[in-house]
C-alpha atoms as a PDB file:
ATOM      1  CA  MET A   1     -49.091-137.551 184.304  1.00  0.00           C
ATOM      2  CA  LYS A   2     -47.596-135.026 186.716  1.00  0.00           C
ATOM      3  CA  HIS A   3     -44.113-136.031 185.559  1.00  0.00           C
ATOM      4  CA  ASN A   4     -45.060-135.320 181.926  1.00  0.00           C
ATOM      5  CA  THR A   5     -46.324-131.837 182.730  1.00  0.00           C
ATOM      6  CA  GLN A   6     -43.149-131.078 184.679  1.00  0.00           C
ATOM      7  CA  ILE A   7     -41.085-132.064 181.633  1.00  0.00           C
ATOM      8  CA  ILE A   8     -43.222-129.799 179.452  1.00  0.00           C
ATOM      9  CA  PHE A   9     -42.720-126.977 181.985  1.00  0.00           C
ATOM     10  CA  LEU A  10     -38.939-127.433 181.753  1.00  0.00           C
ATOM     11  CA  VAL A  11     -38.997-127.665 177.965  1.00  0.00           C
ATOM     12  CA  GLY A  12     -41.205-124.569 177.772  1.00  0.00           C
ATOM     13  CA  PHE A  13     -38.745-122.697 179.980  1.00  0.00           C
ATOM     14  CA  LEU A  14     -35.767-123.775 177.879  1.00  0.00           C
ATOM     15  CA  PHE A  15     -37.582-122.919 174.638  1.00  0.00           C
ATOM     16  CA  SER A  16     -38.599-119.483 175.927  1.00  0.00           C
ATOM     17  CA  ILE A  17     -35.023-118.420 176.590  1.00  0.00           C
ATOM     18  CA  PRO A  18     -33.770-118.357 172.962  1.00  0.00           C
ATOM     19  CA  ILE A  19     -37.048-116.817 171.803  1.00  0.00           C
ATOM     20  CA  ALA A  20     -36.770-114.074 174.402  1.00  0.00           C
ATOM     21  CA  LEU A  21     -33.072-113.544 173.691  1.00  0.00           C
ATOM     22  CA  THR A  22     -33.706-112.958 170.006  1.00  0.00           C
ATOM     23  CA  SER A  23     -37.177-111.427 169.890  1.00  0.00           C
ATOM     24  CA  TYR A  24     -36.098-107.846 170.524  1.00  0.00           C
ATOM     25  CA  LEU A  25     -33.044-108.141 168.299  1.00  0.00           C
ATOM     26  CA  ASN A  26     -34.447-109.759 165.162  1.00  0.00           C
ATOM     27  CA  SER A  27     -35.543-106.532 163.484  1.00  0.00           C
ATOM     28  CA  SER A  28     -32.223-104.812 164.208  1.00  0.00           C
ATOM     29  CA  PHE A  29     -30.331-107.862 163.017  1.00  0.00           C
ATOM     30  CA  LEU A  30     -32.367-108.017 159.811  1.00  0.00           C
ATOM     31  CA  SER A  31     -31.810-104.308 159.212  1.00  0.00           C
ATOM     32  CA  THR A  32     -28.064-104.993 158.987  1.00  0.00           C
ATOM     33  CA  PHE A  33     -28.874-106.991 155.828  1.00  0.00           C
ATOM     34  CA  ILE A  34     -31.880-105.195 154.352  1.00  0.00           C
ATOM     35  CA  ASN A  35     -33.428-101.748 154.286  1.00  0.00           C
ATOM     36  CA  GLU A  36     -35.132-100.908 157.606  1.00  0.00           C
ATOM     37  CA  LYS A  37     -38.351-100.129 155.742  1.00  0.00           C
ATOM     38  CA  SER A  38     -38.422-103.713 154.428  1.00  0.00           C
ATOM     39  CA  VAL A  39     -38.224-105.334 157.857  1.00  0.00           C
ATOM     40  CA  GLY A  40     -41.981-104.998 158.360  1.00  0.00           C
ATOM     41  CA  ILE A  41     -42.602-106.794 155.065  1.00  0.00           C
ATOM     42  CA  ILE A  42     -40.328-109.617 156.193  1.00  0.00           C
ATOM     43  CA  TYR A  43     -42.285-109.901 159.443  1.00  0.00           C
ATOM     44  CA  ALA A  44     -45.536-110.012 157.471  1.00  0.00           C
ATOM     45  CA  LEU A  45     -44.131-112.798 155.270  1.00  0.00           C
ATOM     46  CA  ALA A  46     -42.972-114.681 158.353  1.00  0.00           C
ATOM     47  CA  SER A  47     -46.446-114.344 159.890  1.00  0.00           C
ATOM     48  CA  LEU A  48     -48.061-115.610 156.689  1.00  0.00           C
ATOM     49  CA  SER A  49     -45.618-118.524 156.669  1.00  0.00           C
ATOM     50  CA  SER A  50     -46.552-119.271 160.292  1.00  0.00           C
ATOM     51  CA  ILE A  51     -50.250-119.324 159.451  1.00  0.00           C
ATOM     52  CA  ILE A  52     -49.647-121.769 156.615  1.00  0.00           C
ATOM     53  CA  ALA A  53     -47.470-123.908 158.897  1.00  0.00           C
ATOM     54  CA  LEU A  54     -50.184-123.944 161.559  1.00  0.00           C
ATOM     55  CA  LEU A  55     -52.729-125.067 158.985  1.00  0.00           C
ATOM     56  CA  LEU A  56     -50.481-127.981 157.987  1.00  0.00           C
ATOM     57  CA  ALA A  57     -49.263-128.871 161.492  1.00  0.00           C
ATOM     58  CA  PRO A  58     -52.266-130.918 162.687  1.00  0.00           C
ATOM     59  CA  LYS A  59     -52.050-133.220 159.664  1.00  0.00           C
ATOM     60  CA  ILE A  60     -48.327-133.781 160.149  1.00  0.00           C
ATOM     61  CA  TRP A  61     -48.890-134.157 163.908  1.00  0.00           C
ATOM     62  CA  ARG A  62     -51.351-136.992 163.308  1.00  0.00           C
ATOM     63  CA  ILE A  63     -49.111-138.725 160.743  1.00  0.00           C
ATOM     64  CA  ILE A  64     -45.810-138.761 162.629  1.00  0.00           C
ATOM     65  CA  GLY A  65     -47.023-138.166 166.186  1.00  0.00           C
ATOM     66  CA  GLY A  66     -46.601-135.256 168.556  1.00  0.00           C
ATOM     67  CA  TYR A  67     -43.261-136.286 170.027  1.00  0.00           C
ATOM     68  CA  LYS A  68     -41.553-136.842 166.673  1.00  0.00           C
ATOM     69  CA  PHE A  69     -43.102-133.665 165.296  1.00  0.00           C
ATOM     70  CA  LEU A  70     -41.736-131.648 168.226  1.00  0.00           C
ATOM     71  CA  LEU A  71     -38.287-133.217 167.853  1.00  0.00           C
ATOM     72  CA  LEU A  72     -38.233-132.482 164.126  1.00  0.00           C
ATOM     73  CA  ILE A  73     -39.210-128.834 164.442  1.00  0.00           C
ATOM     74  CA  ALA A  74     -36.896-128.369 167.450  1.00  0.00           C
ATOM     75  CA  PHE A  75     -33.991-129.741 165.416  1.00  0.00           C
ATOM     76  CA  LEU A  76     -34.850-127.415 162.523  1.00  0.00           C
ATOM     77  CA  ASP A  77     -35.119-124.517 164.977  1.00  0.00           C
ATOM     78  CA  ILE A  78     -31.656-125.324 166.310  1.00  0.00           C
ATOM     79  CA  VAL A  79     -30.316-125.300 162.753  1.00  0.00           C
ATOM     80  CA  SER A  80     -31.990-121.957 162.063  1.00  0.00           C
ATOM     81  CA  LEU A  81     -30.454-120.408 165.207  1.00  0.00           C
ATOM     82  CA  LEU A  82     -27.038-121.659 164.207  1.00  0.00           C
ATOM     83  CA  SER A  83     -27.631-120.291 160.711  1.00  0.00           C
ATOM     84  CA  PHE A  84     -28.396-116.852 162.167  1.00  0.00           C
ATOM     85  CA  SER A  85     -24.987-116.772 163.777  1.00  0.00           C
ATOM     86  CA  ILE A  86     -23.200-117.437 160.465  1.00  0.00           C
ATOM     87  CA  VAL A  87     -25.328-115.845 157.705  1.00  0.00           C
ATOM     88  CA  LYS A  88     -23.451-113.507 155.409  1.00  0.00           C
ATOM     89  CA  ASN A  89     -26.002-112.216 152.906  1.00  0.00           C
ATOM     90  CA  SER A  90     -29.481-110.728 152.920  1.00  0.00           C
ATOM     91  CA  TRP A  91     -31.293-113.651 151.282  1.00  0.00           C
ATOM     92  CA  SER A  92     -29.898-116.110 153.795  1.00  0.00           C
ATOM     93  CA  ALA A  93     -30.823-113.826 156.679  1.00  0.00           C
ATOM     94  CA  VAL A  94     -34.377-113.282 155.420  1.00  0.00           C
ATOM     95  CA  ILE A  95     -35.047-116.965 154.689  1.00  0.00           C
ATOM     96  CA  THR A  96     -33.527-118.026 158.004  1.00  0.00           C
ATOM     97  CA  PHE A  97     -35.674-115.491 159.851  1.00  0.00           C
ATOM     98  CA  ILE A  98     -38.893-116.626 158.159  1.00  0.00           C
ATOM     99  CA  VAL A  99     -38.111-120.277 158.895  1.00  0.00           C
ATOM    100  CA  PHE A 100     -37.106-119.483 162.489  1.00  0.00           C
ATOM    101  CA  PHE A 101     -40.268-117.434 163.070  1.00  0.00           C
ATOM    102  CA  SER A 102     -42.501-120.186 161.691  1.00  0.00           C
ATOM    103  CA  LEU A 103     -40.751-122.954 163.606  1.00  0.00           C
ATOM    104  CA  ASN A 104     -41.141-121.061 166.865  1.00  0.00           C
ATOM    105  CA  THR A 105     -44.867-120.824 166.234  1.00  0.00           C
ATOM    106  CA  LEU A 106     -44.986-124.566 165.599  1.00  0.00           C
ATOM    107  CA  ILE A 107     -43.072-125.317 168.793  1.00  0.00           C
ATOM    108  CA  VAL A 108     -45.512-123.208 170.816  1.00  0.00           C
ATOM    109  CA  PHE A 109     -48.375-125.103 169.137  1.00  0.00           C
ATOM    110  CA  SER A 110     -46.755-128.482 169.902  1.00  0.00           C
ATOM    111  CA  LEU A 111     -46.013-127.717 173.528  1.00  0.00           C
ATOM    112  CA  ASP A 112     -49.545-126.444 174.017  1.00  0.00           C
ATOM    113  CA  GLU A 113     -50.979-129.609 172.463  1.00  0.00           C
ATOM    114  CA  LEU A 114     -48.786-131.840 174.627  1.00  0.00           C
ATOM    115  CA  LEU A 115     -49.732-129.859 177.711  1.00  0.00           C
ATOM    116  CA  LYS A 116     -53.405-130.296 176.831  1.00  0.00           C
ATOM    117  CA  ILE A 117     -52.939-134.044 176.364  1.00  0.00           C
ATOM    118  CA  PHE A 118     -51.255-134.480 179.755  1.00  0.00           C
ATOM    119  CA  SER A 119     -53.624-132.200 181.682  1.00  0.00           C
ATOM    120  CA  LYS A 120     -56.739-133.324 183.484  1.00  0.00           C
ATOM    121  CA  ASP A 121     -59.729-131.354 182.282  1.00  0.00           C
ATOM    122  CA  SER A 122     -60.410-130.077 185.790  1.00  0.00           C
ATOM    123  CA  ALA A 123     -56.847-128.762 186.185  1.00  0.00           C
ATOM    124  CA  THR A 124     -56.154-127.455 182.663  1.00  0.00           C
ATOM    125  CA  GLY A 125     -56.440-123.778 183.639  1.00  0.00           C
ATOM    126  CA  THR A 126     -54.123-124.149 186.613  1.00  0.00           C
ATOM    127  CA  ILE A 127     -51.567-126.137 184.640  1.00  0.00           C
ATOM    128  CA  ARG A 128     -51.551-123.674 181.748  1.00  0.00           C
ATOM    129  CA  GLY A 129     -51.260-120.779 184.195  1.00  0.00           C
ATOM    130  CA  ILE A 130     -48.220-122.356 185.836  1.00  0.00           C
ATOM    131  CA  TYR A 131     -46.752-123.087 182.399  1.00  0.00           C
ATOM    132  CA  LEU A 132     -47.184-119.465 181.288  1.00  0.00           C
ATOM    133  CA  ALA A 133     -45.642-118.195 184.533  1.00  0.00           C
ATOM    134  CA  ILE A 134     -42.609-120.441 184.037  1.00  0.00           C
ATOM    135  CA  CYS A 135     -42.205-119.338 180.412  1.00  0.00           C
ATOM    136  CA  SER A 136     -42.566-115.690 181.447  1.00  0.00           C
ATOM    137  CA  SER A 137     -39.799-116.093 184.016  1.00  0.00           C
ATOM    138  CA  ALA A 138     -37.541-117.325 181.217  1.00  0.00           C
ATOM    139  CA  TRP A 139     -38.313-114.107 179.307  1.00  0.00           C
ATOM    140  CA  ILE A 140     -37.226-112.024 182.295  1.00  0.00           C
ATOM    141  CA  LEU A 141     -33.985-113.958 182.754  1.00  0.00           C
ATOM    142  CA  ALA A 142     -33.244-113.864 179.031  1.00  0.00           C
ATOM    143  CA  GLN A 143     -33.679-110.097 178.870  1.00  0.00           C
ATOM    144  CA  LEU A 144     -31.250-109.658 181.733  1.00  0.00           C
ATOM    145  CA  ALA A 145     -28.755-111.956 180.020  1.00  0.00           C
ATOM    146  CA  SER A 146     -29.144-110.401 176.568  1.00  0.00           C
ATOM    147  CA  GLY A 147     -27.978-106.992 177.765  1.00  0.00           C
ATOM    148  CA  THR A 148     -24.851-108.534 179.226  1.00  0.00           C
ATOM    149  CA  VAL A 149     -24.141-110.718 176.191  1.00  0.00           C
ATOM    150  CA  LEU A 150     -24.824-107.889 173.741  1.00  0.00           C
ATOM    151  CA  GLY A 151     -22.417-105.672 175.681  1.00  0.00           C
ATOM    152  CA  GLU A 152     -19.634-108.204 175.149  1.00  0.00           C
ATOM    153  CA  PHE A 153     -20.561-109.722 171.783  1.00  0.00           C
ATOM    154  CA  SER A 154     -22.499-108.851 168.639  1.00  0.00           C
ATOM    155  CA  PHE A 155     -25.940-110.001 167.517  1.00  0.00           C
ATOM    156  CA  ARG A 156     -24.309-113.225 166.397  1.00  0.00           C
ATOM    157  CA  GLY A 157     -23.309-113.929 170.016  1.00  0.00           C
ATOM    158  CA  ILE A 158     -26.952-113.739 171.097  1.00  0.00           C
ATOM    159  CA  TYR A 159     -27.996-116.148 168.337  1.00  0.00           C
ATOM    160  CA  MET A 160     -25.170-118.502 169.307  1.00  0.00           C
ATOM    161  CA  LEU A 161     -26.298-118.384 172.946  1.00  0.00           C
ATOM    162  CA  GLY A 162     -29.858-119.106 171.792  1.00  0.00           C
ATOM    163  CA  PHE A 163     -28.512-122.013 169.771  1.00  0.00           C
ATOM    164  CA  LEU A 164     -26.718-123.453 172.813  1.00  0.00           C
ATOM    165  CA  VAL A 165     -29.838-123.195 174.997  1.00  0.00           C
ATOM    166  CA  MET A 166     -31.978-124.708 172.235  1.00  0.00           C
ATOM    167  CA  VAL A 167     -29.631-127.696 172.099  1.00  0.00           C
ATOM    168  CA  LEU A 168     -30.562-128.315 175.755  1.00  0.00           C
ATOM    169  CA  PHE A 169     -34.212-128.178 174.703  1.00  0.00           C
END
């Protein structure tokens, strides 16, 4: 069981990097395609989409299993990150963002469920605390890297870097 939690810790770290790389850039990136005043509406739509996805996730989880579910949404997340680096029009950017946002929520849900499955009840708090600390360290490293990458490349470079890290996931 300890081995399984260590794998989830590593996967959580790897997943946190592309999320952290893109989280502070998404609104600026979207505003290159749409009016800045509309970005908030897009975030609201993405949040609504995430809620709907979370309502459906447990049913899909039970049908195909947690591992296959995580692999499926991770693959789709990789595709959405790659799509961000090549989108050319506003509709593609908006749809890609909404899908990306929702998939990230589903990945967090899946990793949390897997962590719960592989945790002993008596150690759940400790294990989740360690997991959150590891994921938070990825956020710190990603923020340091994003400044460097953004200085050399455009937004698309950040999304491509996120894509490459997500492939490792």
